[in-house]
PDB file of C-alpha atoms and ligand atoms in Angstrom:
ATOM      1  CA  MET A  21       0.000   0.000   0.000  1.00 59.00           C
ATOM      2  CA  ASP A  22       1.093   3.520  -0.752  1.00 61.00           C
ATOM      3  CA  ASN A  23       0.581   5.677   2.315  1.00 72.00           C
ATOM      4  CA  GLN A  24       2.240   8.759   0.871  1.00 77.00           C
ATOM      5  CA  PRO A  25       0.091  11.895   0.955  1.00 84.00           C
ATOM      6  CA  LYS A  26      -1.038  12.968  -2.488  1.00 93.00           C
ATOM      7  CA  PRO A  27       0.519  16.136  -3.891  1.00 96.00           C
ATOM      8  CA  GLN A  28      -1.843  18.923  -4.921  1.00 97.00           C
ATOM      9  CA  TYR A  29       0.210  19.365  -8.074  1.00 98.00           C
ATOM     10  CA  SER A  30       2.522  17.036  -9.929  1.00 98.00           C
ATOM     11  CA  LEU A  31       4.335  16.933 -13.223  1.00 98.00           C
ATOM     12  CA  THR A  32       6.567  14.414 -14.957  1.00 98.00           C
ATOM     13  CA  ILE A  33       9.192  15.811 -17.318  1.00 98.00           C
ATOM     14  CA  SER A  34      11.830  14.408 -19.641  1.00 98.00           C
ATOM     15  CA  SER A  35      15.560  14.745 -19.037  1.00 98.00           C
ATOM     16  CA  GLU A  36      16.348  17.686 -21.286  1.00 98.00           C
ATOM     17  CA  ARG A  37      17.168  21.296 -20.507  1.00 98.00           C
ATOM     18  CA  SER A  38      13.977  22.626 -22.095  1.00 98.00           C
ATOM     19  CA  SER A  39      11.921  20.775 -19.423  1.00 98.00           C
ATOM     20  CA  ILE A  40      13.099  23.238 -16.764  1.00 98.00           C
ATOM     21  CA  ARG A  41      10.687  25.805 -18.215  1.00 98.00           C
ATOM     22  CA  ASN A  42       7.730  23.424 -17.769  1.00 98.00           C
ATOM     23  CA  ALA A  43       8.550  22.901 -14.105  1.00 98.00           C
ATOM     24  CA  VAL A  44       8.949  26.635 -13.530  1.00 98.00           C
ATOM     25  CA  ASN A  45       5.624  27.324 -15.277  1.00 98.00           C
ATOM     26  CA  LEU A  46       3.852  24.973 -12.869  1.00 98.00           C
ATOM     27  CA  VAL A  47       5.471  26.562  -9.831  1.00 98.00           C
ATOM     28  CA  GLU A  48       4.559  30.041 -11.023  1.00 98.00           C
ATOM     29  CA  LYS A  49       0.958  28.902 -11.424  1.00 97.00           C
ATOM     30  CA  VAL A  50       0.964  27.507  -7.873  1.00 97.00           C
ATOM     31  CA  ALA A  51       2.563  30.665  -6.444  1.00 97.00           C
ATOM     32  CA  ASP A  52      -0.046  32.726  -8.254  1.00 97.00           C
ATOM     33  CA  LYS A  53      -2.904  30.666  -6.807  1.00 96.00           C
ATOM     34  CA  MET A  54      -1.405  31.055  -3.340  1.00 96.00           C
ATOM     35  CA  LYS A  55      -1.076  34.805  -3.960  1.00 97.00           C
ATOM     36  CA  LEU A  56       2.603  34.805  -3.052  1.00 98.00           C
ATOM     37  CA  VAL A  57       4.331  38.158  -3.550  1.00 98.00           C
ATOM     38  CA  ASN A  58       6.626  38.318  -6.593  1.00 98.00           C
ATOM     39  CA  GLU A  59       9.828  37.989  -4.576  1.00 97.00           C
ATOM     40  CA  GLU A  60       8.658  34.749  -2.939  1.00 98.00           C
ATOM     41  CA  SER A  61       7.294  33.430  -6.217  1.00 98.00           C
ATOM     42  CA  ASP A  62      10.644  34.124  -7.906  1.00 98.00           C
ATOM     43  CA  ASN A  63      12.580  32.522  -5.033  1.00 98.00           C
ATOM     44  CA  LEU A  64      10.458  29.390  -5.293  1.00 98.00           C
ATOM     45  CA  ALA A  65      10.834  29.343  -9.084  1.00 98.00           C
ATOM     46  CA  ILE A  66      14.632  29.658  -8.957  1.00 98.00           C
ATOM     47  CA  SER A  67      14.809  26.927  -6.288  1.00 98.00           C
ATOM     48  CA  VAL A  68      12.770  24.576  -8.458  1.00 98.00           C
ATOM     49  CA  SER A  69      14.823  25.396 -11.543  1.00 98.00           C
ATOM     50  CA  GLU A  70      18.091  24.581  -9.707  1.00 98.00           C
ATOM     51  CA  ALA A  71      16.737  21.300  -8.326  1.00 98.00           C
ATOM     52  CA  VAL A  72      15.280  20.274 -11.684  1.00 98.00           C
ATOM     53  CA  ALA A  73      18.490  21.229 -13.537  1.00 98.00           C
ATOM     54  CA  ASN A  74      20.441  19.003 -11.128  1.00 98.00           C
ATOM     55  CA  ALA A  75      17.989  16.143 -11.692  1.00 98.00           C
ATOM     56  CA  ILE A  76      18.339  16.475 -15.474  1.00 98.00           C
ATOM     57  CA  ILE A  77      22.100  17.042 -15.624  1.00 98.00           C
ATOM     58  CA  HIS A  78      23.636  15.166 -12.675  1.00 98.00           C
ATOM     59  CA  GLY A  79      20.844  12.716 -11.808  1.00 98.00           C
ATOM     60  CA  ASN A  80      19.486  11.448 -15.112  1.00 98.00           C
ATOM     61  CA  LYS A  81      22.487  12.678 -17.151  1.00 98.00           C
ATOM     62  CA  PHE A  82      20.177  13.688 -20.024  1.00 98.00           C
ATOM     63  CA  ASP A  83      19.090  10.048 -20.482  1.00 98.00           C
ATOM     64  CA  LYS A  84      16.002  10.078 -22.730  1.00 95.00           C
ATOM     65  CA  ASN A  85      14.663   6.958 -21.004  1.00 98.00           C
ATOM     66  CA  LYS A  86      14.680   8.568 -17.555  1.00 98.00           C
ATOM     67  CA  LYS A  87      12.044  10.904 -16.147  1.00 98.00           C
ATOM     68  CA  ILE A  88      11.828  13.459 -13.370  1.00 98.00           C
ATOM     69  CA  LYS A  89       8.804  13.847 -11.156  1.00 98.00           C
ATOM     70  CA  ILE A  90       7.951  17.127  -9.465  1.00 98.00           C
ATOM     71  CA  SER A  91       5.392  17.043  -6.660  1.00 98.00           C
ATOM     72  CA  ILE A  92       4.077  20.086  -4.825  1.00 98.00           C
ATOM     73  CA  PHE A  93       2.344  19.914  -1.463  1.00 98.00           C
ATOM     74  CA  ILE A  94       0.612  22.848   0.208  1.00 97.00           C
ATOM     75  CA  LYS A  95      -0.419  22.699   3.828  1.00 96.00           C
ATOM     76  CA  ASN A  96      -1.508  25.856   5.591  1.00 94.00           C
ATOM     77  CA  ASN A  97       1.229  28.378   4.713  1.00 96.00           C
ATOM     78  CA  ARG A  98       3.876  25.761   3.941  1.00 97.00           C
ATOM     79  CA  VAL A  99       4.904  24.680   0.461  1.00 98.00           C
ATOM     80  CA  THR A 100       6.888  21.480   0.050  1.00 98.00           C
ATOM     81  CA  VAL A 101       8.422  20.523  -3.288  1.00 98.00           C
ATOM     82  CA  LYS A 102       9.854  17.122  -4.165  1.00 98.00           C
ATOM     83  CA  VAL A 103      11.999  16.620  -7.261  1.00 98.00           C
ATOM     84  CA  LYS A 104      12.787  12.995  -7.963  1.00 98.00           C
ATOM     85  CA  ASP A 105      15.149  11.698 -10.615  1.00 98.00           C
ATOM     86  CA  GLN A 106      16.264   8.189 -11.595  1.00 98.00           C
ATOM     87  CA  GLY A 107      19.966   8.651 -10.968  1.00 98.00           C
ATOM     88  CA  SER A 108      22.407   7.099  -8.550  1.00 98.00           C
ATOM     89  CA  GLY A 109      22.791  10.022  -6.148  1.00 98.00           C
ATOM     90  CA  PHE A 110      25.785  11.755  -4.582  1.00 98.00           C
ATOM     91  CA  ASN A 111      27.283  12.530  -1.225  1.00 97.00           C
ATOM     92  CA  PRO A 112      25.972  15.888   0.079  1.00 96.00           C
ATOM     93  CA  LYS A 113      28.837  15.948   2.619  1.00 95.00           C
ATOM     94  CA  GLU A 114      31.299  16.314  -0.253  1.00 94.00           C
ATOM     95  CA  LEU A 115      29.747  19.490  -1.637  1.00 94.00           C
ATOM     96  CA  ASN A 116      32.163  22.383  -2.024  1.00 92.00           C
ATOM     97  CA  ASN A 117      31.371  25.717  -0.425  1.00 94.00           C
ATOM     98  CA  PRO A 118      30.899  28.089  -3.372  1.00 94.00           C
ATOM     99  CA  ILE A 119      32.033  31.102  -1.353  1.00 92.00           C
ATOM    100  CA  ASP A 120      35.403  29.603  -0.426  1.00 93.00           C
ATOM    101  CA  PRO A 121      38.224  31.620  -2.075  1.00 93.00           C
ATOM    102  CA  GLU A 122      39.122  28.787  -4.487  1.00 94.00           C
ATOM    103  CA  ASN A 123      35.498  28.511  -5.668  1.00 94.00           C
ATOM    104  CA  ILE A 124      34.305  32.096  -5.661  1.00 92.00           C
ATOM    105  CA  SER A 125      35.029  32.743  -9.341  1.00 93.00           C
ATOM    106  CA  LYS A 126      33.437  29.504 -10.574  1.00 92.00           C
ATOM    107  CA  GLU A 127      29.956  29.829 -12.026  1.00 89.00           C
ATOM    108  CA  PHE A 128      28.985  26.255 -11.156  1.00 93.00           C
ATOM    109  CA  GLY A 129      28.474  24.611  -7.770  1.00 95.00           C
ATOM    110  CA  ARG A 130      25.936  27.124  -6.502  1.00 96.00           C
ATOM    111  CA  GLY A 131      22.585  25.414  -7.022  1.00 97.00           C
ATOM    112  CA  ILE A 132      22.294  23.655  -3.678  1.00 98.00           C
ATOM    113  CA  PHE A 133      23.762  26.670  -1.898  1.00 97.00           C
ATOM    114  CA  ILE A 134      21.012  28.837  -3.430  1.00 97.00           C
ATOM    115  CA  LEU A 135      18.354  26.273  -2.548  1.00 98.00           C
ATOM    116  CA  ARG A 136      19.511  26.128   1.082  1.00 97.00           C
ATOM    117  CA  ASN A 137      19.554  29.909   1.353  1.00 98.00           C
ATOM    118  CA  LEU A 138      16.134  30.499  -0.185  1.00 98.00           C
ATOM    119  CA  MET A 139      14.231  27.659   1.454  1.00 98.00           C
ATOM    120  CA  ASP A 140      13.667  26.764   5.128  1.00 98.00           C
ATOM    121  CA  THR A 141      14.542  23.094   4.734  1.00 98.00           C
ATOM    122  CA  VAL A 142      16.412  21.106   2.071  1.00 98.00           C
ATOM    123  CA  ASP A 143      16.726  17.337   2.372  1.00 98.00           C
ATOM    124  CA  PHE A 144      17.940  14.557   0.125  1.00 98.00           C
ATOM    125  CA  ASN A 145      16.469  11.119  -0.029  1.00 98.00           C
ATOM    126  CA  PHE A 146      18.606   8.513  -1.785  1.00 98.00           C
ATOM    127  CA  THR A 147      16.877   5.320  -2.833  1.00 97.00           C
ATOM    128  CA  LYS A 148      17.467   2.495  -5.330  1.00 97.00           C
ATOM    129  CA  SER A 149      14.963   4.106  -7.683  1.00 97.00           C
ATOM    130  CA  GLY A 150      16.662   7.511  -7.658  1.00 98.00           C
ATOM    131  CA  THR A 151      17.430  10.732  -5.840  1.00 98.00           C
ATOM    132  CA  GLU A 152      14.788  12.943  -4.324  1.00 98.00           C
ATOM    133  CA  VAL A 153      15.446  16.490  -3.198  1.00 98.00           C
ATOM    134  CA  ILE A 154      12.768  17.766  -0.837  1.00 98.00           C
ATOM    135  CA  PHE A 155      12.550  21.422   0.072  1.00 98.00           C
ATOM    136  CA  SER A 156      10.023  23.511   1.898  1.00 98.00           C
ATOM    137  CA  LYS A 157       9.238  26.998   3.019  1.00 98.00           C
ATOM    138  CA  ASN A 158       6.742  28.289   5.524  1.00 98.00           C
ATOM    139  CA  TYR A 159       5.379  31.668   4.479  1.00 98.00           C
ATOM    140  CA  ASN A 160       4.187  34.430   6.762  1.00 96.00           C
ATOM    141  CA  LYS A 161       1.615  37.127   6.156  1.00 95.00           C
ATOM    142  CA  ASN A 162       4.169  39.413   4.472  1.00 96.00           C
ATOM    143  CA  SER A 163       4.684  36.724   1.839  1.00 98.00           C
ATOM    144  CA  PHE A 164       1.154  37.085   0.500  1.00 97.00           C
ATOM    145  CA  LYS A 165      -0.298  39.773  -1.717  1.00 96.00           C
ATOM    146  CA  LYS A 166      -2.759  42.006   0.075  1.00 86.00           C
TER     147      LYS A 166
HETATM  148  N1  LIG B  23      20.066  15.091  -8.375  1.00 70.94           N
HETATM  149  C1  LIG B  23      21.396  14.924  -8.294  1.00 70.94           C
HETATM  150  N2  LIG B  23      21.948  13.725  -8.650  1.00 70.94           N
HETATM  151  C2  LIG B  23      23.287  13.522  -8.578  1.00 70.94           C
HETATM  152  N3  LIG B  23      24.158  14.460  -8.164  1.00 70.94           N
HETATM  153  C3  LIG B  23      23.680  15.659  -7.803  1.00 70.94           C
HETATM  154  C4  LIG B  23      22.281  15.961  -7.833  1.00 70.94           C
HETATM  155  N4  LIG B  23      22.102  17.235  -7.387  1.00 70.94           N
HETATM  156  C5  LIG B  23      23.332  17.690  -7.107  1.00 70.94           C
HETATM  157  N5  LIG B  23      24.292  16.767  -7.349  1.00 70.94           N
HETATM  158  C6  LIG B  23      25.749  16.904  -7.110  1.00 70.94           C
HETATM  159  O1  LIG B  23      25.952  18.062  -6.322  1.00 70.94           O
HETATM  160  C7  LIG B  23      26.834  18.959  -6.998  1.00 70.94           C
HETATM  161  C8  LIG B  23      26.470  20.400  -6.665  1.00 70.94           C
HETATM  162  O2  LIG B  23      25.234  20.784  -7.234  1.00 70.94           O
HETATM  163  P1  LIG B  23      24.969  22.312  -7.446  1.00 70.94           P
HETATM  164  O3  LIG B  23      25.219  23.030  -6.175  1.00 70.94           O
HETATM  165  O4  LIG B  23      23.623  22.484  -8.070  1.00 70.94           O
HETATM  166  O5  LIG B  23      26.106  22.752  -8.472  1.00 70.94           O
HETATM  167  P2  LIG B  23      26.298  22.398 -10.023  1.00 70.94           P
HETATM  168  O6  LIG B  23      25.007  21.818 -10.514  1.00 70.94           O
HETATM  169  O7  LIG B  23      26.608  23.716 -10.671  1.00 70.94           O
HETATM  170  O8  LIG B  23      27.441  21.440 -10.090  1.00 70.94           O
HETATM  171  C9  LIG B  23      26.728  18.586  -8.462  1.00 70.94           C
HETATM  172  O9  LIG B  23      27.874  18.962  -9.200  1.00 70.94           O
HETATM  173  C10 LIG B  23      26.538  17.088  -8.383  1.00 70.94           C
HETATM  174  O10 LIG B  23      27.780  16.454  -8.216  1.00 70.94           O
HETATM  175 MG1  LIG B  24      23.188  22.644 -10.179  1.00 70.94          MG
END
């Protein structure tokens, strides 16, 4: 039996760069429905685009036979997003700090850093079927349009 709660929104995309736009479109629609202010909507959109890019590039390695599933859960003022790929994962402890002097001029290695800074929680779930990045943010009254 599958006891997982059902997401309010979900989308399955293929492992190509152009799919990022589809994921961002969905998130913008959700943010709009929630009446999130533009700054919060943009922060959520950039977080999703980084997570989805990682799923496409590092997770599924552009494999046409592999998919990515995006699930969005809304509960009270909290949004939780899950991005699941079909790749073999990585070790989050080995991530480089992009603001260390030797990394500061590199334009890669910033996605997870951005995600962690924009969201309240960022977690990784590594399973045999793939990697899932789960992030969430709890919004307050200033996050919503009047
Ligand atoms: N879904 C994923 N599957 C496998 N490896 C990943 C995934 N997401 C992130 N990574 C690993 O974490 C590293 C850092 O990701 P990120 O901060 O987005 O930087 P970048 O994508 O520019 O390398 C990646 O280079 C990759 O090694
Ligand atoms: Mg990245």
